[in-house]
Coordinates of C-alpha atoms in Angstrom, one line a residue:
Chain A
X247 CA 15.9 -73.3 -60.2
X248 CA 16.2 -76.1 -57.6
X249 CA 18.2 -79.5 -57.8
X250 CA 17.2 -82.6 -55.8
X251 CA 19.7 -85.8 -55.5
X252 CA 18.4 -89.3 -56.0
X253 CA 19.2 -92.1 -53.5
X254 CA 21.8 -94.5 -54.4
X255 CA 21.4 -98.6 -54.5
X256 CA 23.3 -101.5 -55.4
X257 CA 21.0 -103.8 -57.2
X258 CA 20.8 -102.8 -60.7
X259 CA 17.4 -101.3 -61.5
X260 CA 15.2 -103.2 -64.5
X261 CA 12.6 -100.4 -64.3
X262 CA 12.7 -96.4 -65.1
X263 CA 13.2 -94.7 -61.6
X264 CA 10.7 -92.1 -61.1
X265 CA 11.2 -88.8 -59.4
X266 CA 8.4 -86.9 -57.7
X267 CA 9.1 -83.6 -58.0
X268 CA 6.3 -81.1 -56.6
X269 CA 6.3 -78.0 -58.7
X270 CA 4.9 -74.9 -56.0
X271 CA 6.1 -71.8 -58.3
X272 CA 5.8 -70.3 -61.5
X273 CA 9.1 -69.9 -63.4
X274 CA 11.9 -71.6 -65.5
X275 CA 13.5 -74.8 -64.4
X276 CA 16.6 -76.8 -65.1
X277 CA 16.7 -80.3 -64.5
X278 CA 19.7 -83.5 -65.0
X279 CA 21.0 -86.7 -63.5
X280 CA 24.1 -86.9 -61.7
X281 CA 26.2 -90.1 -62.0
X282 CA 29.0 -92.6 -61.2
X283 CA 30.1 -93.1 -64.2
X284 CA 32.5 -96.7 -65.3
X285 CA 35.3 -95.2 -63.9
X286 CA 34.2 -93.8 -60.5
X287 CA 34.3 -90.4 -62.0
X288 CA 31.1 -88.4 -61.5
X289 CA 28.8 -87.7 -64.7
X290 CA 25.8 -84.6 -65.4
X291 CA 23.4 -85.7 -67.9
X292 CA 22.4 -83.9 -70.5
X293 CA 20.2 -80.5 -68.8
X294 CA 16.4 -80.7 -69.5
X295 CA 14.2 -77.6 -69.0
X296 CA 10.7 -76.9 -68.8
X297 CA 8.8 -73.5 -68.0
X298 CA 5.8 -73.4 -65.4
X299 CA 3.4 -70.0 -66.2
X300 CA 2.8 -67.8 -64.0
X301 CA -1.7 -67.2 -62.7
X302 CA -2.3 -64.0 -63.6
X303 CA -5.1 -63.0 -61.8
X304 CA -7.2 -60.2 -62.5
X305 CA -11.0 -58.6 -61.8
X306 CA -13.4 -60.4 -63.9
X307 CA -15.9 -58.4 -66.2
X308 CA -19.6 -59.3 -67.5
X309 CA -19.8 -60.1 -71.0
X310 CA -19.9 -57.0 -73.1
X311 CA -22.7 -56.8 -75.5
X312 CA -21.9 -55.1 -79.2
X313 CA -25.1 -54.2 -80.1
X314 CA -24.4 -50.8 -78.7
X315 CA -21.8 -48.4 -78.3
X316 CA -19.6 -50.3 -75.8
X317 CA -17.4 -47.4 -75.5
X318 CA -20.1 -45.1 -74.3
X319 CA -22.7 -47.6 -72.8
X320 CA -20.6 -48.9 -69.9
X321 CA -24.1 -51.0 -69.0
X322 CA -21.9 -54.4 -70.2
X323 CA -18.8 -55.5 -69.8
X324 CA -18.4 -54.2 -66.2
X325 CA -15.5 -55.0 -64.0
X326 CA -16.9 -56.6 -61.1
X327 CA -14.9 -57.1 -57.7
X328 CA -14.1 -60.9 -58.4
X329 CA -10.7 -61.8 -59.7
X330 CA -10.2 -64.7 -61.5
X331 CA -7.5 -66.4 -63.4
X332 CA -6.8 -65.8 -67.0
X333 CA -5.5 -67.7 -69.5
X334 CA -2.6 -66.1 -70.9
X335 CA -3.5 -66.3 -73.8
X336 CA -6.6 -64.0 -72.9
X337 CA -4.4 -61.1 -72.3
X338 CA -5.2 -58.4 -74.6
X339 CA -2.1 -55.8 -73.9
X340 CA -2.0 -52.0 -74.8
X341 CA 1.0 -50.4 -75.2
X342 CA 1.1 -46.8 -73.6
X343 CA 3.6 -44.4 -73.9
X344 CA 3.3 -42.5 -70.6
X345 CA 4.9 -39.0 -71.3
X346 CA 1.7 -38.2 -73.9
X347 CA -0.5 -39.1 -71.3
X348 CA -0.2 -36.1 -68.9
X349 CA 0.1 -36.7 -65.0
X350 CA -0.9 -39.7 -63.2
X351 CA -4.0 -37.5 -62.4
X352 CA -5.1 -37.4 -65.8
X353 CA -4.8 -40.9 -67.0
X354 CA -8.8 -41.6 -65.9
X355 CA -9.7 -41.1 -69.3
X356 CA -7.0 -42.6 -71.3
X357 CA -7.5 -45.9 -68.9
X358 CA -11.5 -45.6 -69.4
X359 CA -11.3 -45.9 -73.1
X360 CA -8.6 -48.8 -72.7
X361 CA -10.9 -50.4 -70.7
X362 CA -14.1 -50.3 -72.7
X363 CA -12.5 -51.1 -75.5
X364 CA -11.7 -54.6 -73.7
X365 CA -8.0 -54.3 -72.8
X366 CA -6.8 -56.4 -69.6
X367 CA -3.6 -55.4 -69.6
X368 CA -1.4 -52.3 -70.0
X369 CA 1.8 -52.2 -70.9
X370 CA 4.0 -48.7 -69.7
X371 CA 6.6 -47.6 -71.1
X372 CA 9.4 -46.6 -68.8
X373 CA 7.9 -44.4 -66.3
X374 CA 11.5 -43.2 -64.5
X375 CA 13.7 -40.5 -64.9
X376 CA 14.6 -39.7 -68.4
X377 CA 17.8 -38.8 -69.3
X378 CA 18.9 -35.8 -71.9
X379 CA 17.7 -37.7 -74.9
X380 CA 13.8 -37.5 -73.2
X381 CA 13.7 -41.0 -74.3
X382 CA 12.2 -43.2 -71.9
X383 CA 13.9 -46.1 -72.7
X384 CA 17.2 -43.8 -71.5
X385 CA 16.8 -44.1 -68.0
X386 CA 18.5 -41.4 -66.0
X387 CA 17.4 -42.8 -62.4
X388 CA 16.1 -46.4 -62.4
X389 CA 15.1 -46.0 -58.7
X390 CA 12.9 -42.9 -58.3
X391 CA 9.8 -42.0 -61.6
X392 CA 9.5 -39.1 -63.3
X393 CA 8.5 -36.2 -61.8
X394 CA 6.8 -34.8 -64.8
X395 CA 4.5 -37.8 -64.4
X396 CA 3.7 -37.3 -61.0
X397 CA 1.0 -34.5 -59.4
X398 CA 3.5 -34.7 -56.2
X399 CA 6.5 -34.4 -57.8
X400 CA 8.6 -34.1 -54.6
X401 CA 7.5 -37.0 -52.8
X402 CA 10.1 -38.4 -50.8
X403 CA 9.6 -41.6 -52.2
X404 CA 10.4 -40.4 -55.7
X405 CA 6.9 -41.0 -56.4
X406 CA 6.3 -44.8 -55.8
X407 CA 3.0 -44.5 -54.1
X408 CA 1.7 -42.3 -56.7
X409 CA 2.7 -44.9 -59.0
X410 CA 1.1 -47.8 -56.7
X411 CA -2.1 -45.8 -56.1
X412 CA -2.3 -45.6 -59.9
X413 CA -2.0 -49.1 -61.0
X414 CA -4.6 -50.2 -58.4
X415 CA -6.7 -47.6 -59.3
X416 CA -6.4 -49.1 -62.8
X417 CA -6.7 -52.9 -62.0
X418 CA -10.1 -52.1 -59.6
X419 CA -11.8 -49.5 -61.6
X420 CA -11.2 -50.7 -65.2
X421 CA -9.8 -54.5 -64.6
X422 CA -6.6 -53.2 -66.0
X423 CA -3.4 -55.3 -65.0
X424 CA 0.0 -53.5 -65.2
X425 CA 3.1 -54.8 -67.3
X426 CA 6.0 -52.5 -67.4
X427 CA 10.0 -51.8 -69.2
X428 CA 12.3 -53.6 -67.3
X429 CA 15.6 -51.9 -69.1
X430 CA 18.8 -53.7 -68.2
X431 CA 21.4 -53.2 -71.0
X432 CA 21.9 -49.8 -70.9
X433 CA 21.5 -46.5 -68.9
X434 CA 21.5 -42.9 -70.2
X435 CA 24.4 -41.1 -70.7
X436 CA 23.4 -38.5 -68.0
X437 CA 22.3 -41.1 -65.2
X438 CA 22.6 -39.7 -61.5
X439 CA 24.5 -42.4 -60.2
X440 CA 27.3 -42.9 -63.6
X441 CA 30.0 -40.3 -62.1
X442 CA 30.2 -42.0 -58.9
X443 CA 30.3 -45.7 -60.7
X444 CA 32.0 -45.1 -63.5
X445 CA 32.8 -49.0 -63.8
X446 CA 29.1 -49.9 -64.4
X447 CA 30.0 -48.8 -68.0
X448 CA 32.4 -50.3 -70.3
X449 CA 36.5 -47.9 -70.7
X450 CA 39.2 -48.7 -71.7
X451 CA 40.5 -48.2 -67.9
X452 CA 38.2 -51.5 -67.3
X453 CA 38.2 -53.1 -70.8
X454 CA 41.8 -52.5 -71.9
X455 CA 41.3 -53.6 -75.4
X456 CA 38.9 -50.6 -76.0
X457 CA 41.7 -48.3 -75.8
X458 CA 42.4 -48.2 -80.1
X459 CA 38.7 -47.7 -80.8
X460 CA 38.6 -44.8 -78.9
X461 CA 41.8 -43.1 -80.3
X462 CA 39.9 -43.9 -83.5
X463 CA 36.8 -42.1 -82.1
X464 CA 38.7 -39.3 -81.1
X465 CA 40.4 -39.0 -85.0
X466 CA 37.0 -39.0 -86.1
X467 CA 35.8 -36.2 -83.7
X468 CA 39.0 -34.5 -84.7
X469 CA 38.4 -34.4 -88.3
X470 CA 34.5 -33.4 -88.0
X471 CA 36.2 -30.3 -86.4
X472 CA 37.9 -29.5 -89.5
X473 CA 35.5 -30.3 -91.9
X474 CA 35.4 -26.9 -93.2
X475 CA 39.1 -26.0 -93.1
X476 CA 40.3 -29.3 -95.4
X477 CA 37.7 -28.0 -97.4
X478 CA 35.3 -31.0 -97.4
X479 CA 31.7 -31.5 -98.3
X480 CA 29.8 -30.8 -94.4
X481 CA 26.4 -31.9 -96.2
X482 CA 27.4 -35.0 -98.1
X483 CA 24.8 -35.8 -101.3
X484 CA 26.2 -37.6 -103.4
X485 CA 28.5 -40.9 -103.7
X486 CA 31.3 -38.7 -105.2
X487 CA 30.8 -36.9 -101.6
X488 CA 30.9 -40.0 -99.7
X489 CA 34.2 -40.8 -101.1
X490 CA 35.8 -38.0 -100.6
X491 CA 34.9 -38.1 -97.0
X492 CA 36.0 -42.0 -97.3
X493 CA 39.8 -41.0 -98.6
X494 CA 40.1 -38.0 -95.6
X495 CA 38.7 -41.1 -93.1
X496 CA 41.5 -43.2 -94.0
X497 CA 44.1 -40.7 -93.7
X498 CA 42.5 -39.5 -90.5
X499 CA 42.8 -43.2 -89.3
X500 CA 46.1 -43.7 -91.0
X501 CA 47.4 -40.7 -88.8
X502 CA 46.5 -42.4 -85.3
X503 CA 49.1 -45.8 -86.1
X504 CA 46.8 -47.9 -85.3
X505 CA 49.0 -50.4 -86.1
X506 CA 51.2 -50.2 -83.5
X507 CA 48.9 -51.7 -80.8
X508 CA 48.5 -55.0 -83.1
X509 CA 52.8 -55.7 -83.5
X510 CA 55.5 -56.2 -82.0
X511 CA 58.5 -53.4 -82.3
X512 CA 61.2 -55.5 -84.3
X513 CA 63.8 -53.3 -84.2
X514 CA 63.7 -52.2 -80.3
X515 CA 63.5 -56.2 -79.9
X516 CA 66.5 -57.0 -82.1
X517 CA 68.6 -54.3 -80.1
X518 CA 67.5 -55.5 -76.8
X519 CA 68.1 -59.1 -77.6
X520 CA 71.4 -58.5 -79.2
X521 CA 72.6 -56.5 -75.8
X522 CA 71.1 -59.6 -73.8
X523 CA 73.0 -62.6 -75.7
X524 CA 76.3 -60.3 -75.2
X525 CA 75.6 -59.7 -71.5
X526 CA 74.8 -62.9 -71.3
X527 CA 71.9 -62.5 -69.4
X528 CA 70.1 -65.2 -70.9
X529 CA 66.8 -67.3 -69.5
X530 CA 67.1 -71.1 -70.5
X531 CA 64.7 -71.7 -73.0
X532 CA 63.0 -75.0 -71.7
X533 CA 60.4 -75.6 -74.4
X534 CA 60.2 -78.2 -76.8
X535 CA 63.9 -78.4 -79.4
X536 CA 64.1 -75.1 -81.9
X537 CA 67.8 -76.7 -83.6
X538 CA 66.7 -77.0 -86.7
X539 CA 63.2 -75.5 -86.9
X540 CA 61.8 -73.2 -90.3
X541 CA 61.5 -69.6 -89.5
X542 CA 57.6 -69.9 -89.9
X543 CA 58.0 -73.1 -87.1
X544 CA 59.8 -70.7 -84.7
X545 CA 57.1 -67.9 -84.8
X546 CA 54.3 -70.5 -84.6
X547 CA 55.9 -71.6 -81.3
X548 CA 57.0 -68.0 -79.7
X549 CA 53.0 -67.4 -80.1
X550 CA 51.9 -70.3 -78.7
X551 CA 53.6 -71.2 -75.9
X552 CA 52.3 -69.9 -72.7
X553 CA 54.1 -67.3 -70.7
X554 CA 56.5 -66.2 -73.4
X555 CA 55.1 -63.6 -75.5
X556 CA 53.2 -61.3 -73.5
X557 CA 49.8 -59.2 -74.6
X558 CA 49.4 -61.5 -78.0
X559 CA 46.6 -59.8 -79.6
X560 CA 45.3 -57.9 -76.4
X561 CA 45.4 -54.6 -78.3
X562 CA 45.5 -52.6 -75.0
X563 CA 48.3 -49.7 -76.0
X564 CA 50.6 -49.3 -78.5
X565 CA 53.5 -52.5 -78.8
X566 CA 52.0 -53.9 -75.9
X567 CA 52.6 -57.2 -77.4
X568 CA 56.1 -57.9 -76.6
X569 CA 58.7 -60.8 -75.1
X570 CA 61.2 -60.2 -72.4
X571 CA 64.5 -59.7 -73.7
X572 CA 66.2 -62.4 -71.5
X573 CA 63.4 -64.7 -72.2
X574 CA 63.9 -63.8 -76.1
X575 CA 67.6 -64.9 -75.9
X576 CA 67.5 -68.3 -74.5
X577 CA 64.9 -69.1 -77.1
X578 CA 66.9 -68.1 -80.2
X579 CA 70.0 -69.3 -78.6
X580 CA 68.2 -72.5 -78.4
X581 CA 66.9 -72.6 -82.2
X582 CA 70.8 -71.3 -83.2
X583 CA 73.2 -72.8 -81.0
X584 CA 76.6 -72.0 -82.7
X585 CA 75.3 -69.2 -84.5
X586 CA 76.4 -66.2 -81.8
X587 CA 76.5 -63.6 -84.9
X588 CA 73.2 -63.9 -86.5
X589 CA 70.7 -64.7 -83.4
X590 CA 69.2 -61.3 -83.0
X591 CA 69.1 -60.8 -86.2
X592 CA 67.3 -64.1 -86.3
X593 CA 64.8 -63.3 -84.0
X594 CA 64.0 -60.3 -85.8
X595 CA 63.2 -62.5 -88.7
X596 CA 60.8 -64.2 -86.5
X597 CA 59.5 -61.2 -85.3
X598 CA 58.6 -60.2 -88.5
X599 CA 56.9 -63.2 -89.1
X600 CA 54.7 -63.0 -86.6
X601 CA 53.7 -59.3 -87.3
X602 CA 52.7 -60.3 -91.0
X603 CA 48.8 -61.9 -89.8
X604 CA 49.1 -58.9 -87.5
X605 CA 49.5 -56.4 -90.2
X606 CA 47.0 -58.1 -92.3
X607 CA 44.5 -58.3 -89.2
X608 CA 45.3 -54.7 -88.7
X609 CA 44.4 -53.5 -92.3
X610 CA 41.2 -55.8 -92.3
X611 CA 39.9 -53.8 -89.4
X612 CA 41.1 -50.2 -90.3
X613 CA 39.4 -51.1 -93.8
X614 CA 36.0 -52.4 -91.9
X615 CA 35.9 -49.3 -89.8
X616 CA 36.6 -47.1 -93.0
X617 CA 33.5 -49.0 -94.9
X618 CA 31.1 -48.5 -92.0
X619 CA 31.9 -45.3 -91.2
X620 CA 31.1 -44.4 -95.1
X621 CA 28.1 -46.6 -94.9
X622 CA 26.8 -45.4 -91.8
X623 CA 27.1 -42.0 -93.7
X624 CA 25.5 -43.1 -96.9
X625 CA 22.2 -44.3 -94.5
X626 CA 22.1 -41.1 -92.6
X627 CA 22.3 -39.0 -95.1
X628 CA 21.8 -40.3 -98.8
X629 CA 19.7 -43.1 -99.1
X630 CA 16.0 -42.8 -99.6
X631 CA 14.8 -45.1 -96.9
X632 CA 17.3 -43.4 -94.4
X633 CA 17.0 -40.7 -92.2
X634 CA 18.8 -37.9 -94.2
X635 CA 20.4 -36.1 -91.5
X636 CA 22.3 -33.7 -93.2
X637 CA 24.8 -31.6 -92.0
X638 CA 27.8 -33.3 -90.2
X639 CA 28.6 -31.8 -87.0
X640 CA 29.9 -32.7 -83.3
X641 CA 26.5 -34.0 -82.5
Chain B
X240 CA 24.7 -54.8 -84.0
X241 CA 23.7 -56.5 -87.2
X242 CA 23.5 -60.1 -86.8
X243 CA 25.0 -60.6 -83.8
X244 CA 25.5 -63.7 -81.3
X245 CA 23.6 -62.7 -78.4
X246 CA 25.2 -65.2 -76.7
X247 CA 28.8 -62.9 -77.1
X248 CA 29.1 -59.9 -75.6
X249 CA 30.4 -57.4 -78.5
X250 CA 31.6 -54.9 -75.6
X251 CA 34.1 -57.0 -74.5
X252 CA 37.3 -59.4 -75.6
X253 CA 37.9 -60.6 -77.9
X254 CA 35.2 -58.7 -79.6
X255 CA 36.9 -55.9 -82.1
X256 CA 33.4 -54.3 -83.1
X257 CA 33.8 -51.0 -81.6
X258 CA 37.3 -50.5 -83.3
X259 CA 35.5 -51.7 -86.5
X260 CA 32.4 -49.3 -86.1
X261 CA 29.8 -52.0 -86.3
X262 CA 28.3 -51.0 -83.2
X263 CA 24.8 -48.9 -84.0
X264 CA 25.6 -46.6 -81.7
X265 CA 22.6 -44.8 -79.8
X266 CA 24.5 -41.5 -78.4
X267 CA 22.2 -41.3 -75.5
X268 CA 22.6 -44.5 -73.7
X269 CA 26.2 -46.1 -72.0
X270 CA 26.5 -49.9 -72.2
X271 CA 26.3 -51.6 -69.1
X272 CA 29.1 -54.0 -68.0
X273 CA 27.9 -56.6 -65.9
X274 CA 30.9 -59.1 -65.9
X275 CA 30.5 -62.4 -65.4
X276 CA 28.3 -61.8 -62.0
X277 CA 27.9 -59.8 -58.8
X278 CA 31.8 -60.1 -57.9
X279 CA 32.5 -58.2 -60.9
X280 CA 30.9 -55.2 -60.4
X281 CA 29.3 -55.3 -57.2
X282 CA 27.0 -51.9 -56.9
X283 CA 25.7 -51.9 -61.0
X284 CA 24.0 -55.6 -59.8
X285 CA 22.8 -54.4 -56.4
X286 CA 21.0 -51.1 -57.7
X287 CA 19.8 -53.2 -61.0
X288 CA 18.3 -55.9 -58.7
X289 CA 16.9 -53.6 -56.6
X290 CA 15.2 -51.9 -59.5
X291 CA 13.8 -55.2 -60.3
X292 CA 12.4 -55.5 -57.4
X293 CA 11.0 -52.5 -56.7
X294 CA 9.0 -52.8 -60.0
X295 CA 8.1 -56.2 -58.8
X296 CA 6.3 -55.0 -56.0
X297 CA 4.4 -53.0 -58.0
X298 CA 3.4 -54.6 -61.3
X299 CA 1.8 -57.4 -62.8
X300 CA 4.7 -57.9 -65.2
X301 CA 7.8 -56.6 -67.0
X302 CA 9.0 -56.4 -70.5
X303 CA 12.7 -57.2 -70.8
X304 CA 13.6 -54.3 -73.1
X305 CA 16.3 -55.2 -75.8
X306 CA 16.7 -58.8 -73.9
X307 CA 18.8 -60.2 -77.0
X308 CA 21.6 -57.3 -76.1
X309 CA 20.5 -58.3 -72.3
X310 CA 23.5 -61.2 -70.9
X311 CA 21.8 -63.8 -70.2
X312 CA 23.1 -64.2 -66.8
X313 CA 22.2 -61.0 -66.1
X314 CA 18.4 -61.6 -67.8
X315 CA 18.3 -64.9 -65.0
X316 CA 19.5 -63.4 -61.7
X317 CA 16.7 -60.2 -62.1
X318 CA 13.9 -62.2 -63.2
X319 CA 14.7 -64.5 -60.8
X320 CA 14.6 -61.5 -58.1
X321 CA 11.8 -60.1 -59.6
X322 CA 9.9 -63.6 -59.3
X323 CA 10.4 -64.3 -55.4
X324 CA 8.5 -61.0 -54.8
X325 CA 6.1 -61.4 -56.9
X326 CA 6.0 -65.7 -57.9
X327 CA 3.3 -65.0 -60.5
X328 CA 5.5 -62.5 -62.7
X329 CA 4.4 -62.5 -66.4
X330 CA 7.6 -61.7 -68.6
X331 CA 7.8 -60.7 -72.1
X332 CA 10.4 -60.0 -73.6
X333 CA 12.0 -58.3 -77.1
X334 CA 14.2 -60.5 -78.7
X335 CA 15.4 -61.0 -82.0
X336 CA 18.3 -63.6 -81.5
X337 CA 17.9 -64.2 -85.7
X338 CA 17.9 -68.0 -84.5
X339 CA 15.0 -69.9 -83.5
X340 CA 17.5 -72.2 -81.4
X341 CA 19.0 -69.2 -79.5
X342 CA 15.5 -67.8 -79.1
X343 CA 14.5 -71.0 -77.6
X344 CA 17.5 -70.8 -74.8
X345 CA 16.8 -67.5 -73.9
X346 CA 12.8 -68.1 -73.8
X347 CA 13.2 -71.8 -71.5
X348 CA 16.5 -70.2 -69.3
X349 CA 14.0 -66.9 -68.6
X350 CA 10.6 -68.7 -68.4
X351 CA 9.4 -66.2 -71.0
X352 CA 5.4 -66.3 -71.4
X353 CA 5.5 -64.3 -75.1
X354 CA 8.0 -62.6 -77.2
X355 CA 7.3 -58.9 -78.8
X356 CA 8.4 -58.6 -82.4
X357 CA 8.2 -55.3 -84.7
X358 CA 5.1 -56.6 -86.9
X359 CA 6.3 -54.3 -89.8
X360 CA 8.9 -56.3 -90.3
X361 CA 6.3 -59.4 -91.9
X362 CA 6.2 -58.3 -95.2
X363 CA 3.6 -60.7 -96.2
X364 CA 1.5 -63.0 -94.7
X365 CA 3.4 -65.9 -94.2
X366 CA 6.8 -64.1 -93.1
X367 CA 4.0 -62.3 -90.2
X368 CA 3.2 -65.4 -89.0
X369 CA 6.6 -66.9 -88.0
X370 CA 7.5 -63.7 -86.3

């Protein structure tokens, strides 16, 4: 995307201004005005956009002629050695799965047919590295093609020539063009290069808040282990099944206190407040006034004013959520002035009121996870239109 | 994920739906975290770019595979590199953003040419042609 500026003037302009902007590339393009607004301050106009398609350029063909076997007759519709432009619309795309196809050696006939049948285009499937899974969509090595694909597979080049001599082959021959996977969300599990980078994937090292969801994977794993020796159904059939593998889930999850990465710990609080306000060790709360202020009003302000309570919500480890003790002290000496006796136990009444949405949030997603896990369960392995996968195991 | 914002990245804060097991989880394939750009993960965008552009050089055009799980960021900067090797790029790409107003960012921020949807999912003749 490219921006131009527009020269400025003084008079005031009674006509549109116009903008000649030569267009020399294919591609999507952003466009706005930039202003001095009333004020002096500088305004962006609303973005415009507009696409430009790309030529696609590919060997022109003679007009087939149907009143014969065009698949066999190869008399009509003959790619010449002129390329022309075609309408994008006038792409006719085949979808080939490469690993059925054999080696890059073999693909004459499968292209011929393509071809006669009046296909312009191919689209491939990826033709790199497949992980484990065989899937080509699980790429194991997006740089280098797979070597079961190739007649050399030991090139050096992990096979790009053989994979350039192909697709010309194909557009010259046939008047095939070549479209192909481009795969950017994921990688396979096995990929060459994920032990070294380790951070191209999502952890809980990198993504903190990740950390419960895989002590709740790790409950789960736990309790497909011992299936068999808590004497529950392996090879679930019916709904009765399904919940009795629902009530073990929730005690499996109930076992992991989950909980305890969403709240704050009152009681450790309380005790380390109470031995602040005596030490006096105190930091000067210097917030808006507390005198006076409802239990409820207190909590609302410990949670939203900045700096105070630390890891709100970040669900990162167990009571990671917490306020410094010195920090805690000013504020509920601030909110109970002449009340030395019952502060901490104050702010462990405002404690507590903060942990109630966090309890409830808590039980909303312990009871989600439950429900999908059971669901997931029900469309593997009992519904009609599902894949019925049977037996439960580590896989 | 069912019905979810492309626009929000369910992998990361404050998303909880791999703690809530909403995540369809395909065993055989790792997420990749792209960040908000380059800075944030400096070698995963050089060796992505660079498969980009190798294919560039190569073919006539890509298909952005699963482009409504794809950042969009991310979706930009490749095609982008992809294009300045080869300026007459066609790009499809598969995307289901189950809004025709999020489909239409995604198609005029990428320049897509077409869109691939699974045709099964028409059941009749009129819900086939708005796919």
């Amino acid at each position: 995307m490219s921006s131009l500026a527009s020269t400025q003037t003084r008079k005031p302009h009674t006509r549109p201004i116009h903008v000649n902007l030569p267009i020399s590339a294919p591609g999507a393009f952003c466009y706005y005005v930039e202003y001095d607004g009333p004020g002096g301050e500088r305004i962006m106009g609303r973005k415009g956009y507009f696409n430009v398609d790309p030529i696609i350029s590919l060997p022109a063909r003679t007009p087939f002629n149907l009143d014969c076997d065009v698949l066999t007759d190869t008399s009509s519709g003959q790619v010449t050695k002129q390329c022309q432009a075609i309408p994008l619309d006038g792409l006719a795309i085949l979808s080939i799965i490469a690993k059925w196809q054999g080696k890059l050696d073999e693909w004459d006939k499968h292209l011929a047919e393509a071809s006669r049948r009046g296909y312009n285009m191919i689209h491939y499937t990826p033709l790199h590295t497949r992980g484990d899974s065989g899937s080509p969509y699980s790429i194991y090595d997006q740089l280098s093609f797979d070597p079961t694909l190739l007649p050399d597979p030991k090139a050096a080049d992990g096979g790009y020539a053989q994979i350039c001599d192909t697709m010309n082959h194909a557009r010259n021959k046939y008047g095939l063009g070549a479209l192909t996977d481009v795969v950017l969300n994921h990688t396979a599990h096995d990929s060459a290069w994920l032990g070294q980078h380790p951070e191209a994937g999502y952890s809980p090292y990198n993504t903190p808040h990740l950390t419960p969801a895989v002590a709740l994977e790790d409950a789960m794993y736990e309790l497909t282990d011992n299936l068999k020796a808590l004497g529950l159904p392996t090879n679930p059939k019916t709904e009765d099944d399904l919940a009795t593998l629902g009530k073990a889930i929730k005690t499996a999850i109930d076992k992991v206190d989950l909980w305890k990465y969403y709240v704050l710990d009152v009681p450790s609080s309380v005790r380390a407040v109470g031995d602040a306000l005596a030490a006096k060790r105190v930091n000067r709360w210097k917030g808006e006034a507390l005198a006076g202020k409802s239990i409820a009003e207190l909590a609302r302000i410990a949670i939203d004013t900045p700096g105070f309570m630390h890891n709100y919500r970040a669900y990162s480890s167990p009571y990671c959520t917490n306020v410094d003790a010195e920090d805690a002290a000013g504020f509920i000496h601030a909110a109970f002035p002449h009340q030395n006796n019952i502060q901490a136990k104050e702010w462990g009444e405002i404690l507590d009121v903060v942990n109630v949405d966090l309890y409830k949030e808590f039980n909303d997603d312990v009871e989600a996870a439950k429900n999908q896990i059971v669901g997931r369960l029900r469309f593997t392995r009992l519904e009609e239109g599902g894949p019925k996968l049977g037996e439960i195991n580590k896989k | 994920m069912w019905a979810a914002d492309p626009l929000k990245n369910f992998a990361e804060y404050p998303s909880k739906a791999y703690l809530r097991r909403e995540v369809i989880v395909w065993g055989d394939c790792v997420k990749l975290r792209y960040g908000k750009g380059p800075e944030d993960n400096p070698w995963l965008w050089e060796h992505m770019t660079n498969y980009c552009e190798m294919l560039a050089t190569t073919f006539d055009g890509f298909r952005l595979d699963n482009c409504h799980s794809t950042p969009l960021h991310v979706g930009v900067h490749m095609i982008d590199a992809g294009r300045r090797i080869n300026p007459n790029l066609y790009v499809m790409a598969e995307l289901f953003t189950g809004s025709e107003e999020t489909d239409l960012k995604f198609v005029r921020e990428l320049g897509l040419n077409s869109l691939v949807r699974e045709a099964y999912n028409g059941g009749d003749n009129k819900e086939f042609s708005r796919l």
